[in-house]
mmCIF file with all atom_site columns, C-alpha atoms in Angstrom:
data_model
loop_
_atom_site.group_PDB
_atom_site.id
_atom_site.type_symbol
_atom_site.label_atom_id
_atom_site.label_alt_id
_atom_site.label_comp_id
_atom_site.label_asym_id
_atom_site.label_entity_id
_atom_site.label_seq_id
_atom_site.pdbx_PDB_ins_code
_atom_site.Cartn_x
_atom_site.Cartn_y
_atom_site.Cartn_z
_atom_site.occupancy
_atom_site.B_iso_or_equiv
_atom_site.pdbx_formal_charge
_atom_site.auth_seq_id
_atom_site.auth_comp_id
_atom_site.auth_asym_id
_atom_site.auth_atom_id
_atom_site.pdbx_PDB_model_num
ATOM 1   C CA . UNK A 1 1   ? -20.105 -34.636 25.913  1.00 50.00 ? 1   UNK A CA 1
ATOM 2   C CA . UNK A 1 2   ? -20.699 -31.966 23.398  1.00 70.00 ? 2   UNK A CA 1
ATOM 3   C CA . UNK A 1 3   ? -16.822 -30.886 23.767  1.00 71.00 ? 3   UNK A CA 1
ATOM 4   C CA . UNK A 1 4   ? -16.064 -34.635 22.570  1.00 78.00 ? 4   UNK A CA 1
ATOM 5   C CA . UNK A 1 5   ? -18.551 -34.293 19.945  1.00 87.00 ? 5   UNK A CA 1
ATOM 6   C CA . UNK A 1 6   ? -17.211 -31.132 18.732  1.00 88.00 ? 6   UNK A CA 1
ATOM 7   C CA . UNK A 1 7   ? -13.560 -31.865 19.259  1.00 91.00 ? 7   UNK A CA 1
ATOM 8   C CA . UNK A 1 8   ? -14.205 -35.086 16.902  1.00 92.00 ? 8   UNK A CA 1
ATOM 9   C CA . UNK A 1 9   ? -15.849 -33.311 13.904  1.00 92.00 ? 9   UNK A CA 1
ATOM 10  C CA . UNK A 1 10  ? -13.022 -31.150 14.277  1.00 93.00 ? 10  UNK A CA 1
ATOM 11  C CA . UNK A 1 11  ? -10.690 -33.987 13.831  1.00 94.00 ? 11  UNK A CA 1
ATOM 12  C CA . UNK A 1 12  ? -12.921 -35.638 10.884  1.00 94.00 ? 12  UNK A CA 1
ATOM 13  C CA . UNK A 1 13  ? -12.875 -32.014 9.138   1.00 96.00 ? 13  UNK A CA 1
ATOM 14  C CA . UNK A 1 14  ? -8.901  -31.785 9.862   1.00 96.00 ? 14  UNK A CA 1
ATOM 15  C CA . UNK A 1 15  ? -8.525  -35.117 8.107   1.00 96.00 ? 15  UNK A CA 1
ATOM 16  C CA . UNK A 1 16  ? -10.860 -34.662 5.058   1.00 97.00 ? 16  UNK A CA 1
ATOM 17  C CA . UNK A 1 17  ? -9.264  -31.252 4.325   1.00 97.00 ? 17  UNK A CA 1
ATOM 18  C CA . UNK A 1 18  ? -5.653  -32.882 4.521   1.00 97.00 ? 18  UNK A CA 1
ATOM 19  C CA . UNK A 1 19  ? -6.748  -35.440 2.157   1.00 97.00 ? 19  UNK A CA 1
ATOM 20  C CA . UNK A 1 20  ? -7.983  -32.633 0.016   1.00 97.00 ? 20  UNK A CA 1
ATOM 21  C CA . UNK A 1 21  ? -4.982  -30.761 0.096   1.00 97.00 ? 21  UNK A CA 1
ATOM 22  C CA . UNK A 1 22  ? -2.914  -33.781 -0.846  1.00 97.00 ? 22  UNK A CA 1
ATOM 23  C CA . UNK A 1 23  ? -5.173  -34.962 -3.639  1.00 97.00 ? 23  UNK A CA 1
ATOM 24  C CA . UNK A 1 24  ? -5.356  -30.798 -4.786  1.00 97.00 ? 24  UNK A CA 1
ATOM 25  C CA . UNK A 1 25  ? -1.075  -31.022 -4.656  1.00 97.00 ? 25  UNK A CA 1
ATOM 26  C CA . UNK A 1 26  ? -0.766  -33.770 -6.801  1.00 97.00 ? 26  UNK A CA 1
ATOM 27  C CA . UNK A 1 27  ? -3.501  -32.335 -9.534  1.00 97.00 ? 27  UNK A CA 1
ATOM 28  C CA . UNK A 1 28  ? -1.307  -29.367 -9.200  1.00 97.00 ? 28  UNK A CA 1
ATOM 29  C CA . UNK A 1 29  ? 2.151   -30.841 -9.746  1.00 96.00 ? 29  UNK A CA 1
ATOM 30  C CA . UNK A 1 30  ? 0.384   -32.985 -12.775 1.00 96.00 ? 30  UNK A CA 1
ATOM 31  C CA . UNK A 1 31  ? -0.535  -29.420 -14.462 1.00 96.00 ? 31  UNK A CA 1
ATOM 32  C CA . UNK A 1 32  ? 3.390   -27.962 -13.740 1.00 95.00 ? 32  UNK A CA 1
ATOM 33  C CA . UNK A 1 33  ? 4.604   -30.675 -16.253 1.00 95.00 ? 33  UNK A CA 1
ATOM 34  C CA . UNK A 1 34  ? 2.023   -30.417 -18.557 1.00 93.00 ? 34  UNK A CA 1
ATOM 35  C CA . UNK A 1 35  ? 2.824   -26.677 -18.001 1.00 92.00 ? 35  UNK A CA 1
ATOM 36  C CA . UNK A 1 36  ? 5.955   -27.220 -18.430 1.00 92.00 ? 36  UNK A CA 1
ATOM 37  C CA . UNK A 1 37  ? 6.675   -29.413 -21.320 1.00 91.00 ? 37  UNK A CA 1
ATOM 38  C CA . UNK A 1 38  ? 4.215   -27.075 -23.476 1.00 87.00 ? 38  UNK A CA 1
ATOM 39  C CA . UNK A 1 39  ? 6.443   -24.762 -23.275 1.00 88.00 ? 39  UNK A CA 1
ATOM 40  C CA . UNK A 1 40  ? 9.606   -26.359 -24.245 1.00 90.00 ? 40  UNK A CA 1
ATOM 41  C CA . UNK A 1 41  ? 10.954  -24.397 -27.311 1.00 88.00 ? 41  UNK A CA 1
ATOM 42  C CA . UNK A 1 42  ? 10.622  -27.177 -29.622 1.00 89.00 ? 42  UNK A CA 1
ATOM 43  C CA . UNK A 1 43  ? 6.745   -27.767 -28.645 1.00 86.00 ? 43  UNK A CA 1
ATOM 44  C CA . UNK A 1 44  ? 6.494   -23.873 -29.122 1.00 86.00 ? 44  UNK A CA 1
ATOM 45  C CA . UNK A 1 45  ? 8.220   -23.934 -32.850 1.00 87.00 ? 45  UNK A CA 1
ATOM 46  C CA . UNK A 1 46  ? 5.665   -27.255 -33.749 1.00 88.00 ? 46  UNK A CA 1
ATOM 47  C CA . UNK A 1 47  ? 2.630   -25.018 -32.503 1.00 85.00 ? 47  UNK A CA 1
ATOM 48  C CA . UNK A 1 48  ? 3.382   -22.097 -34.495 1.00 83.00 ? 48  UNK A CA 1
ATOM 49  C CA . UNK A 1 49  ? 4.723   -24.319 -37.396 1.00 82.00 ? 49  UNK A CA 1
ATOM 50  C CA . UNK A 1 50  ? 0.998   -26.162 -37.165 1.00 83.00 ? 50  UNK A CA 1
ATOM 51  C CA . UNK A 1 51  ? -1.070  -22.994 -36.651 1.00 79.00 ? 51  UNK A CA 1
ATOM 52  C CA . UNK A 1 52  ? 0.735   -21.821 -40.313 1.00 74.00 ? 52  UNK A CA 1
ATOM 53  C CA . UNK A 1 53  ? 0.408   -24.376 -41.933 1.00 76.00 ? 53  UNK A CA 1
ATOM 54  C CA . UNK A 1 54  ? -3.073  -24.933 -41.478 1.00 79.00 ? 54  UNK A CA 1
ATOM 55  C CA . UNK A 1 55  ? -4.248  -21.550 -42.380 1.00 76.00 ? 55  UNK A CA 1
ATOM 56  C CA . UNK A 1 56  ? -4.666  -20.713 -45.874 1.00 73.00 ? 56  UNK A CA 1
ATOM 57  C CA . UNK A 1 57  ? -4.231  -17.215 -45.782 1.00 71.00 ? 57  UNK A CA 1
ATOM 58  C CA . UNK A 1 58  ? -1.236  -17.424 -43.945 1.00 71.00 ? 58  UNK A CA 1
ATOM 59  C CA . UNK A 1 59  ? 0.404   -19.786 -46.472 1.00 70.00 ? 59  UNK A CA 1
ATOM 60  C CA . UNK A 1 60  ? -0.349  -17.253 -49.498 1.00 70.00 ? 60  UNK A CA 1
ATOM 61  C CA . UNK A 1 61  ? 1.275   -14.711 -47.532 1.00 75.00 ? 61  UNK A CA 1
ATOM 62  C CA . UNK A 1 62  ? 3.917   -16.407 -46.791 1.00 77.00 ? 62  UNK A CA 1
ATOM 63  C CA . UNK A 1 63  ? 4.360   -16.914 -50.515 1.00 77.00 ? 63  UNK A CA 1
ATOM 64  C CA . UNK A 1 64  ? 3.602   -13.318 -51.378 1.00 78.00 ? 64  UNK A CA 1
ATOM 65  C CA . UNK A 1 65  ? 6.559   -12.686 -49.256 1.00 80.00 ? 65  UNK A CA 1
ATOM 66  C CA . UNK A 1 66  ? 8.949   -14.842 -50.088 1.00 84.00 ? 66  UNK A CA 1
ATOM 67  C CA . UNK A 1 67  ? 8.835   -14.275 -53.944 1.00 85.00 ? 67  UNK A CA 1
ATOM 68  C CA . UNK A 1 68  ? 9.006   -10.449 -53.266 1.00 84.00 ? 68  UNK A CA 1
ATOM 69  C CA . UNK A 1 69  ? 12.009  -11.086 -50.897 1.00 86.00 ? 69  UNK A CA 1
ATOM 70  C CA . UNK A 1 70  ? 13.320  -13.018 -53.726 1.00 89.00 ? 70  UNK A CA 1
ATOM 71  C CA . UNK A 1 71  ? 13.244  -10.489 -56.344 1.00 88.00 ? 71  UNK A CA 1
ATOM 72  C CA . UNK A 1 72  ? 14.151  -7.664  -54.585 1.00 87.00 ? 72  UNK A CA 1
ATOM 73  C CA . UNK A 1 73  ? 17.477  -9.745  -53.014 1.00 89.00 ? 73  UNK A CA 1
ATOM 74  C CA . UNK A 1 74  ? 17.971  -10.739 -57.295 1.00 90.00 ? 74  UNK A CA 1
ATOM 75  C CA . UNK A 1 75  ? 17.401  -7.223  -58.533 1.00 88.00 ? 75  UNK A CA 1
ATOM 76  C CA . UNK A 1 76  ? 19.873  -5.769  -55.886 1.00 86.00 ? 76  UNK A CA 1
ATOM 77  C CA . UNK A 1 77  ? 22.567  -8.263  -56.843 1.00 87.00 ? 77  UNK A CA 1
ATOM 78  C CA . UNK A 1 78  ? 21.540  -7.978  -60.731 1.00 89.00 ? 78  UNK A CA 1
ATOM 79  C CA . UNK A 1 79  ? 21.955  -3.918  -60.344 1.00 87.00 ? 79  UNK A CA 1
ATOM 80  C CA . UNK A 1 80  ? 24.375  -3.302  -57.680 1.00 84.00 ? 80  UNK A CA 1
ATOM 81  C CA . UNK A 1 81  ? 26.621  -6.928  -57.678 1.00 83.00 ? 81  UNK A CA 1
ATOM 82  C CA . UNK A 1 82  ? 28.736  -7.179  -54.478 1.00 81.00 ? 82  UNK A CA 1
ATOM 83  C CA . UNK A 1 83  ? 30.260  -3.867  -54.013 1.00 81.00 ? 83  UNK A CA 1
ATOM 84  C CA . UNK A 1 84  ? 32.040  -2.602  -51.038 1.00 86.00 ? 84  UNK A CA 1
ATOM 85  C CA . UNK A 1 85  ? 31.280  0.867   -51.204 1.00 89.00 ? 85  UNK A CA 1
ATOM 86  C CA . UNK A 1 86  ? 29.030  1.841   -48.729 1.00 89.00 ? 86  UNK A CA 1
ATOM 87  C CA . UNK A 1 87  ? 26.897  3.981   -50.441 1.00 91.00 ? 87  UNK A CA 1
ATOM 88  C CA . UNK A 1 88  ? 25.939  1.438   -53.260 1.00 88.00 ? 88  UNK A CA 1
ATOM 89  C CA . UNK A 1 89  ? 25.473  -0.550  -50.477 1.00 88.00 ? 89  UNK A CA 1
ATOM 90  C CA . UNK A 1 90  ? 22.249  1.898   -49.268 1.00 91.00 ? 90  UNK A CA 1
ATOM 91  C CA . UNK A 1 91  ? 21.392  1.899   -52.505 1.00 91.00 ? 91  UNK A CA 1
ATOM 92  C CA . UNK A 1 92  ? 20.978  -1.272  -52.773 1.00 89.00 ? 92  UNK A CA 1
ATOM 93  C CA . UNK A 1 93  ? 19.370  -2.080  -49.574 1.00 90.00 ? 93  UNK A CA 1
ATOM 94  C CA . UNK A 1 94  ? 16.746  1.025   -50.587 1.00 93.00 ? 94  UNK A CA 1
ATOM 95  C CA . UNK A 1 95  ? 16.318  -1.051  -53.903 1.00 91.00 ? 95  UNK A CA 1
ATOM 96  C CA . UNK A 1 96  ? 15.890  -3.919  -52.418 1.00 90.00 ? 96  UNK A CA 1
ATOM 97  C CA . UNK A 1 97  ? 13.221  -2.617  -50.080 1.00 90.00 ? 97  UNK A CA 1
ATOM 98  C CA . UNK A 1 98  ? 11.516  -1.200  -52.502 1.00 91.00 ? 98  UNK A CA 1
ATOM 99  C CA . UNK A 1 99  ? 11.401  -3.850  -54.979 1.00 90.00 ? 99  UNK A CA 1
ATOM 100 C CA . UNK A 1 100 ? 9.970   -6.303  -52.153 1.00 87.00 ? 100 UNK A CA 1
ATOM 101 C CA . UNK A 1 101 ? 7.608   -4.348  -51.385 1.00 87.00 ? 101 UNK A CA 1
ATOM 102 C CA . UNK A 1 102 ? 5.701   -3.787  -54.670 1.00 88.00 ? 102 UNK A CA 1
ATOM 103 C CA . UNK A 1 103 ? 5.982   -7.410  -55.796 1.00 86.00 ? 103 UNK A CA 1
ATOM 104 C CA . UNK A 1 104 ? 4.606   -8.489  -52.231 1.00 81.00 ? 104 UNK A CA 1
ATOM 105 C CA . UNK A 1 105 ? 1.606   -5.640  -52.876 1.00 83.00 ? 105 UNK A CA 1
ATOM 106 C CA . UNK A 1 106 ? 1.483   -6.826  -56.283 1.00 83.00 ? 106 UNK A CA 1
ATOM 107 C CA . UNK A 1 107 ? 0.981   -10.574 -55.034 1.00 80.00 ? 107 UNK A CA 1
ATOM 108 C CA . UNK A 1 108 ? -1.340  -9.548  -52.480 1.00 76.00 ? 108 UNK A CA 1
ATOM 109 C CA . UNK A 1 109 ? -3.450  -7.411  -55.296 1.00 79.00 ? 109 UNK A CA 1
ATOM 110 C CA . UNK A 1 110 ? -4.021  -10.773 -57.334 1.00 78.00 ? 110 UNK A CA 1
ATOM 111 C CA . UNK A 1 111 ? -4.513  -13.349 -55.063 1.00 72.00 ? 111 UNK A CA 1
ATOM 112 C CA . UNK A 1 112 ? -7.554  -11.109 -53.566 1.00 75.00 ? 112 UNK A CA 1
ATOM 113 C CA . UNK A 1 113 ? -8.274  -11.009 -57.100 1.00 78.00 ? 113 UNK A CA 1
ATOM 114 C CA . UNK A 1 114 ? -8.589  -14.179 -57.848 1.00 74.00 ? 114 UNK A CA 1
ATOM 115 C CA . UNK A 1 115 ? -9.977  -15.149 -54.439 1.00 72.00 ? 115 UNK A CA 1
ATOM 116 C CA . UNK A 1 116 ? -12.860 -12.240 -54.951 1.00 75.00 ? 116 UNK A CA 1
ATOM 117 C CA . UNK A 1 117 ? -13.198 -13.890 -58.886 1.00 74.00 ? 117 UNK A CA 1
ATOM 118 C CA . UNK A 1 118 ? -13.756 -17.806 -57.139 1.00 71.00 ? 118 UNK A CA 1
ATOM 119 C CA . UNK A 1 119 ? -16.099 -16.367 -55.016 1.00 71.00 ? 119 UNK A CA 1
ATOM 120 C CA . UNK A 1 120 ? -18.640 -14.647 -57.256 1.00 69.00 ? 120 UNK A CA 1
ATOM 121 C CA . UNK A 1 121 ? -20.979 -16.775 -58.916 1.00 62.00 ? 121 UNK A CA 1
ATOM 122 C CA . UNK A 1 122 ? -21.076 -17.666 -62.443 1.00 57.00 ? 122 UNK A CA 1
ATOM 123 C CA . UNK A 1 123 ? -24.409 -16.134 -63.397 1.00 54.00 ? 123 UNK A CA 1
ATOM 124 C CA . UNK A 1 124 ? -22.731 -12.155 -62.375 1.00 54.00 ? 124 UNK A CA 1
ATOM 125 C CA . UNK A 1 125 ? -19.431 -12.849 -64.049 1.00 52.00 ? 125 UNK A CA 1
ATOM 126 C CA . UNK A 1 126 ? -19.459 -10.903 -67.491 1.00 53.00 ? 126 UNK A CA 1
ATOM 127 C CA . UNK A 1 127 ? -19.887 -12.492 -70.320 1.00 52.00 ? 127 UNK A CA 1
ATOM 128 C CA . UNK A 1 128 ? -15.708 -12.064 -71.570 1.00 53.00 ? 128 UNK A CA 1
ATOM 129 C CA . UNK A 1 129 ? -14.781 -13.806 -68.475 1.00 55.00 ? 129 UNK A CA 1
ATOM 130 C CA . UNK A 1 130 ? -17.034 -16.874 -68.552 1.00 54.00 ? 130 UNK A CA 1
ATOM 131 C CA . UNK A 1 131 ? -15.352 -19.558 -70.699 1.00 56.00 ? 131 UNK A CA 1
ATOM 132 C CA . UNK A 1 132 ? -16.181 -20.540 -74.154 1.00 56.00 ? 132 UNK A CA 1
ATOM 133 C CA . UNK A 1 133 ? -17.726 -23.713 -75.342 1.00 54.00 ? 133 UNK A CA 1
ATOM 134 C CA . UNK A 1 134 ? -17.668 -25.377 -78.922 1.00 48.00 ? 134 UNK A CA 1
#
């Protein structure tokens, strides 16, 4: 009698930890496609495209860098033109490099400047920068 006993808990457990499994597979295949269309490379280029553009800093960066990629791309073309010759072609690209990075460091100087200048309160400004009233 206690064999039966046992024998049919056995059973019950068997059963319940089926159902388990079965109700465990299905939460699992649910999290593959959710898995799986996260990282599709469009949904990957919208996350990264969302994360900059809702951070600030990012965006002034971003600007920083593009206007000193601008000007060093303009003063390479302004100095060197289109030339074949290989090395006005370094030259250039050394120009280039050089002149993107001091505008970008230049960029980033200011906008902590002015970032720093928002910041501080009115009352510990001096007395040149505070503006003028008639």
């Amino acid at each position: 009698m206690n064999t039966k006993n046992a024998t049919t808990d056995l059973d019950e457990r068997i059963v319940m930890l089926q159902a388990k499994k079965a109700g465990e597979w299905e939460e699992l295949k649910k999290q593959f496609e959710v898995t799986k269309e996260s990282l599709r490379p469009m949904n990957l280029v919208k996350g990264v495209f969302q994360d900059i553009t809702s951070s600030p800093d990012i965006k002034k960066n971003i600007v920083g860098n593009v206007v000193g990629l601008a000007t060093g791309y303009l003063s390479k073309k302004i100095v060197f033109g289109g030339t074949h010759n290989p090395l006005k072609k370094i030259a250039g690209a050394i120009l280039q490099f050089a002149v993107t990075n001091f505008v970008g460091k230049k960029m980033e100087k200011s906008a902590k400047e002015r970032t720093e200048e928002q910041e501080q309160p009115l009352s510990h400004r001096s007395e040149t920068q505070q503006p003028i009233s008639n």
